[in-house]
PDB file of C-alpha atoms in Angstrom:
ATOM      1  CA  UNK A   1     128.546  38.605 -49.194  1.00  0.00           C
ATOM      2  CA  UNK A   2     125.968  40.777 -51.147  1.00  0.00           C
ATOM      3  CA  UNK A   3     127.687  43.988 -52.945  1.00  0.00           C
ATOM      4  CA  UNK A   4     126.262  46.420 -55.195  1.00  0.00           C
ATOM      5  CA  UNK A   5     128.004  48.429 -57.458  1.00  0.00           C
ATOM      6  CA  UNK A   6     127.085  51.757 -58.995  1.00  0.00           C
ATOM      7  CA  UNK A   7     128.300  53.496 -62.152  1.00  0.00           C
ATOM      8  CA  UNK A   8     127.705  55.865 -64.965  1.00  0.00           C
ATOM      9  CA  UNK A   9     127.872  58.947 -63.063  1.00  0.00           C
ATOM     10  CA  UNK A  10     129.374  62.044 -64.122  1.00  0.00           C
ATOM     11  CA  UNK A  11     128.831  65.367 -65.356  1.00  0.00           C
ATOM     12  CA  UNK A  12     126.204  66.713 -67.539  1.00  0.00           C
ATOM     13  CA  UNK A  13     124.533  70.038 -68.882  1.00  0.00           C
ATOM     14  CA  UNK A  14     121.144  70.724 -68.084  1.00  0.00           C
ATOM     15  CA  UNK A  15     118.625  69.405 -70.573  1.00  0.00           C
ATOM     16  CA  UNK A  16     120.865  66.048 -71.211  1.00  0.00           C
ATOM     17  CA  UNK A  17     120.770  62.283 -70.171  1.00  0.00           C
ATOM     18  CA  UNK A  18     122.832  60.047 -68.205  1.00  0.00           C
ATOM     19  CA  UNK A  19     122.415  56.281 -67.477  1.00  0.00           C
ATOM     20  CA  UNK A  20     123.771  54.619 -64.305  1.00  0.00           C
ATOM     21  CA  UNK A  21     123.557  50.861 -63.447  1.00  0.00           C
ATOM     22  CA  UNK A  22     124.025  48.633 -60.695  1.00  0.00           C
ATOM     23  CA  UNK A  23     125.628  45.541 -60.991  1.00  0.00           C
ATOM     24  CA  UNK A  24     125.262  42.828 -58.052  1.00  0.00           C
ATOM     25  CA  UNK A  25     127.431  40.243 -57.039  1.00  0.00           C
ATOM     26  CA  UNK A  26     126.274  37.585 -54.029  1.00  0.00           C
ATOM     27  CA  UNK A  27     123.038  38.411 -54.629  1.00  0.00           C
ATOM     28  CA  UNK A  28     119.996  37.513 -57.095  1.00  0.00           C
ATOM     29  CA  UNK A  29     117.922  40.363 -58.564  1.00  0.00           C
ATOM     30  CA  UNK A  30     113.872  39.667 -58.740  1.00  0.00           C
ATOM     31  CA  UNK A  31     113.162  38.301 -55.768  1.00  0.00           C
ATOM     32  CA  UNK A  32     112.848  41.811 -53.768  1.00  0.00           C
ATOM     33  CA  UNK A  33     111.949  45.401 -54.468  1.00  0.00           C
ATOM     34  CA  UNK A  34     114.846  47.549 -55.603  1.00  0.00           C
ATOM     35  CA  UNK A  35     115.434  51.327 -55.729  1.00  0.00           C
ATOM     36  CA  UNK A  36     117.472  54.072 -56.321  1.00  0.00           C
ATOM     37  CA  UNK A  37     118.085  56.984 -54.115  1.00  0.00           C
ATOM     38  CA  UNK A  38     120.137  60.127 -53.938  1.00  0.00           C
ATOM     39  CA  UNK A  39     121.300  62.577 -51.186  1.00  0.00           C
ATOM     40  CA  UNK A  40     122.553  65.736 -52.326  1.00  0.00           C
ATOM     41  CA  UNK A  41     124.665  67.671 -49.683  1.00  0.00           C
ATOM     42  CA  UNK A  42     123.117  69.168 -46.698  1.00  0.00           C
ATOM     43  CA  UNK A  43     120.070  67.198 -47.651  1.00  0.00           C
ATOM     44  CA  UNK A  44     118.389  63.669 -46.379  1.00  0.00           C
ATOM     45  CA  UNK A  45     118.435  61.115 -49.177  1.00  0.00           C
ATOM     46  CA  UNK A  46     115.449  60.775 -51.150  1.00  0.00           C
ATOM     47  CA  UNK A  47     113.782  57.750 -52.960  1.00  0.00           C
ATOM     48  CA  UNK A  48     113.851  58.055 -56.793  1.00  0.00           C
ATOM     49  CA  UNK A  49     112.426  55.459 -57.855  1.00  0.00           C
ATOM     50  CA  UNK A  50     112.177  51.561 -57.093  1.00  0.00           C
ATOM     51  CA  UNK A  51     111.025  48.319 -58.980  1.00  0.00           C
ATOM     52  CA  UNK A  52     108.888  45.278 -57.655  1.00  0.00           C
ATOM     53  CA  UNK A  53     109.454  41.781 -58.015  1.00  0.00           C
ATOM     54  CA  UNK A  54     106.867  41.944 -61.075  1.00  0.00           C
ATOM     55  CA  UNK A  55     108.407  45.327 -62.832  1.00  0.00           C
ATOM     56  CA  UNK A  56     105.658  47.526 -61.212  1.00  0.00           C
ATOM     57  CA  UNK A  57     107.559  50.750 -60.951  1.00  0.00           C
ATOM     58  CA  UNK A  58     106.804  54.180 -58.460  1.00  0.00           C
ATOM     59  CA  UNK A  59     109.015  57.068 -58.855  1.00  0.00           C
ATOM     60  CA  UNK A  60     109.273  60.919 -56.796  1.00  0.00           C
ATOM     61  CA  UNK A  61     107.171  63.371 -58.247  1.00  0.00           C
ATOM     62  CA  UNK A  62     110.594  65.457 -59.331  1.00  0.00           C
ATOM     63  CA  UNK A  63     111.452  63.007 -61.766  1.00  0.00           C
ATOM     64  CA  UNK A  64     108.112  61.838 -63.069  1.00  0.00           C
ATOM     65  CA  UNK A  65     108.066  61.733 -67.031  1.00  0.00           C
ATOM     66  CA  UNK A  66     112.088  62.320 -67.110  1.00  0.00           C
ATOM     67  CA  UNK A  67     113.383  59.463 -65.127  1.00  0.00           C
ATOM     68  CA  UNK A  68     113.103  55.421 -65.995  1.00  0.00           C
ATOM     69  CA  UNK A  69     114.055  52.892 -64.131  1.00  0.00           C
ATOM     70  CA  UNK A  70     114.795  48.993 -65.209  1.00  0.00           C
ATOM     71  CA  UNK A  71     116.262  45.919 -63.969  1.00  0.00           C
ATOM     72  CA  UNK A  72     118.152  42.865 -66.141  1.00  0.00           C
ATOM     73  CA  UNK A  73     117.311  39.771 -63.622  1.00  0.00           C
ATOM     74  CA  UNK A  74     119.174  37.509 -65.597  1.00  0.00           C
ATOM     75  CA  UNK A  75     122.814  39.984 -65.623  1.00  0.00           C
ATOM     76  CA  UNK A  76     121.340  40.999 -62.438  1.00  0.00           C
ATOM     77  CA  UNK A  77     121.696  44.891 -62.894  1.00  0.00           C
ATOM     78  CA  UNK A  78     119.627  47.625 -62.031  1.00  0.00           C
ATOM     79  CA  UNK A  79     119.543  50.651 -64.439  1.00  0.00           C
ATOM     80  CA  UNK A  80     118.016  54.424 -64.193  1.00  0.00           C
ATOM     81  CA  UNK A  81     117.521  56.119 -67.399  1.00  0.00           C
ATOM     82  CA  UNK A  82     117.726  59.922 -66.473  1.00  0.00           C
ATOM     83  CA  UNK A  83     116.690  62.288 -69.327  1.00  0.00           C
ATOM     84  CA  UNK A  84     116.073  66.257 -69.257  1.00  0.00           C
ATOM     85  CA  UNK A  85     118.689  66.639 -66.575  1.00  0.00           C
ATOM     86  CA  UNK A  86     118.296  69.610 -64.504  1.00  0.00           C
ATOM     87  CA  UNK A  87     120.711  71.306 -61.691  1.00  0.00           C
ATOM     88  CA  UNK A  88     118.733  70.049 -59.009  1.00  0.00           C
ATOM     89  CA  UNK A  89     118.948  66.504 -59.672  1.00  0.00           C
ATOM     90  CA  UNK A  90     123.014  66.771 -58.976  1.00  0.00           C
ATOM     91  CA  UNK A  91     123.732  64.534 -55.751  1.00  0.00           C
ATOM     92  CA  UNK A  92     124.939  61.104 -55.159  1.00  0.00           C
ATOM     93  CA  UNK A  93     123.013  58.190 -56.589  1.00  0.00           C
ATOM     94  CA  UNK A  94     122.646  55.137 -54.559  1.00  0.00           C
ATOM     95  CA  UNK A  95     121.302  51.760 -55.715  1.00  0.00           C
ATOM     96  CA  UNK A  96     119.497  49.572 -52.750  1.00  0.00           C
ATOM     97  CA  UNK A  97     118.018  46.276 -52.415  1.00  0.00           C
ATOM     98  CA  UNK A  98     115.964  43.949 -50.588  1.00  0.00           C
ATOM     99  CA  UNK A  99     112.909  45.638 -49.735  1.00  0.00           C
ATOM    100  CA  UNK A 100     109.398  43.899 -49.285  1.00  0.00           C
ATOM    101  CA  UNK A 101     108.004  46.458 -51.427  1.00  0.00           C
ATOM    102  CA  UNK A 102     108.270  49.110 -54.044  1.00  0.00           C
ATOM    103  CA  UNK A 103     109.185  51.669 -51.393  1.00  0.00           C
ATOM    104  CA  UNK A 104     110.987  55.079 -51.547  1.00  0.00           C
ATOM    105  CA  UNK A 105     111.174  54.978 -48.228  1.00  0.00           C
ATOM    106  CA  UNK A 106     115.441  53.749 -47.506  1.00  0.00           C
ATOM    107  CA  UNK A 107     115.110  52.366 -43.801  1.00  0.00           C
ATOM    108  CA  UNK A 108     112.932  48.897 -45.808  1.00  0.00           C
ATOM    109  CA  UNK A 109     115.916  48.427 -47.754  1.00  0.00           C
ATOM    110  CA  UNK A 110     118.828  45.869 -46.742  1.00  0.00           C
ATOM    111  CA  UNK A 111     121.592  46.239 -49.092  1.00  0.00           C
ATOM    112  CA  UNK A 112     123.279  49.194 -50.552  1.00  0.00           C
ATOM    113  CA  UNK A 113     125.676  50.436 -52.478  1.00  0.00           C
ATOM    114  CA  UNK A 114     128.770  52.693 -52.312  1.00  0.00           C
ATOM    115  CA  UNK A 115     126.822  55.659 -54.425  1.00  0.00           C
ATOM    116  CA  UNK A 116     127.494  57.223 -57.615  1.00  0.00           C
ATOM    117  CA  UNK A 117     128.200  61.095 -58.280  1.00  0.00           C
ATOM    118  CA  UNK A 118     126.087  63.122 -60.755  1.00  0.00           C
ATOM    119  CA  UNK A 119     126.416  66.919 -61.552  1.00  0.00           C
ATOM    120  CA  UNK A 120     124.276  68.865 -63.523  1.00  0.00           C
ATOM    121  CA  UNK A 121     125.297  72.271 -64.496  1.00  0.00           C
ATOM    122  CA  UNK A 122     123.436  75.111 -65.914  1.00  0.00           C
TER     123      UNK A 122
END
């Protein structure tokens, strides 16, 4: 049974960083695309960014420049790097998995998981 796990939400002022990862049992990072999303409330969720199998990365234009993403095949763990927080990036953080691609499109993606909560205050 594949299960992802998020963490390293919380809350932050505007102007600082947060890390979350996503840890993996069941499953074996590097052999699909991986991604993280976020839905804020009263809004669809959105692709951040997503990995390939070879590290080639493609992120939304809101979080070009500010936002990294990584993966650690061999502790199979996903990681986002979030720097120069701003209000707007406060929602729910999901990592997914098991896409064909590097896609920030979610319907690709097979596995997900339970979502972690950031909030960003001015």
């Amino acid at each position: 049974q594949v299960r992802l796990m998020e963490s390293g939400g919380g809350s932050v002022q505007a102007g600082g960083s947060l890390s979350l990862s996503c840890a993996a049992s069941g499953y074996t990072y590097g052999k699909y695309s991986m991604a993280w999303f976020r839905q804020a409330p009263g809004k669809e969720r959105e692709g951040v960014a997503c990995v390939n199998i070879v590290g080639g990365t493609n992120y939304a234009d809101s979080v070009k420049g500010r936002f990294t993403i990584s993966k650690d095949n061999a502790k199979n763990t996903l990681f986002l790097q979030m720097n120069s927080l701003k209000p707007e990036d406060t929602a729910m953080y999901y990592c997914a998995a098991d896409s064909p691609g590097c896609n920030l499109d979610p319907s690709p993606y097979r596995y997900w998981g339970q979502g972690t909560q950031l909030t960003v205050s001015s």
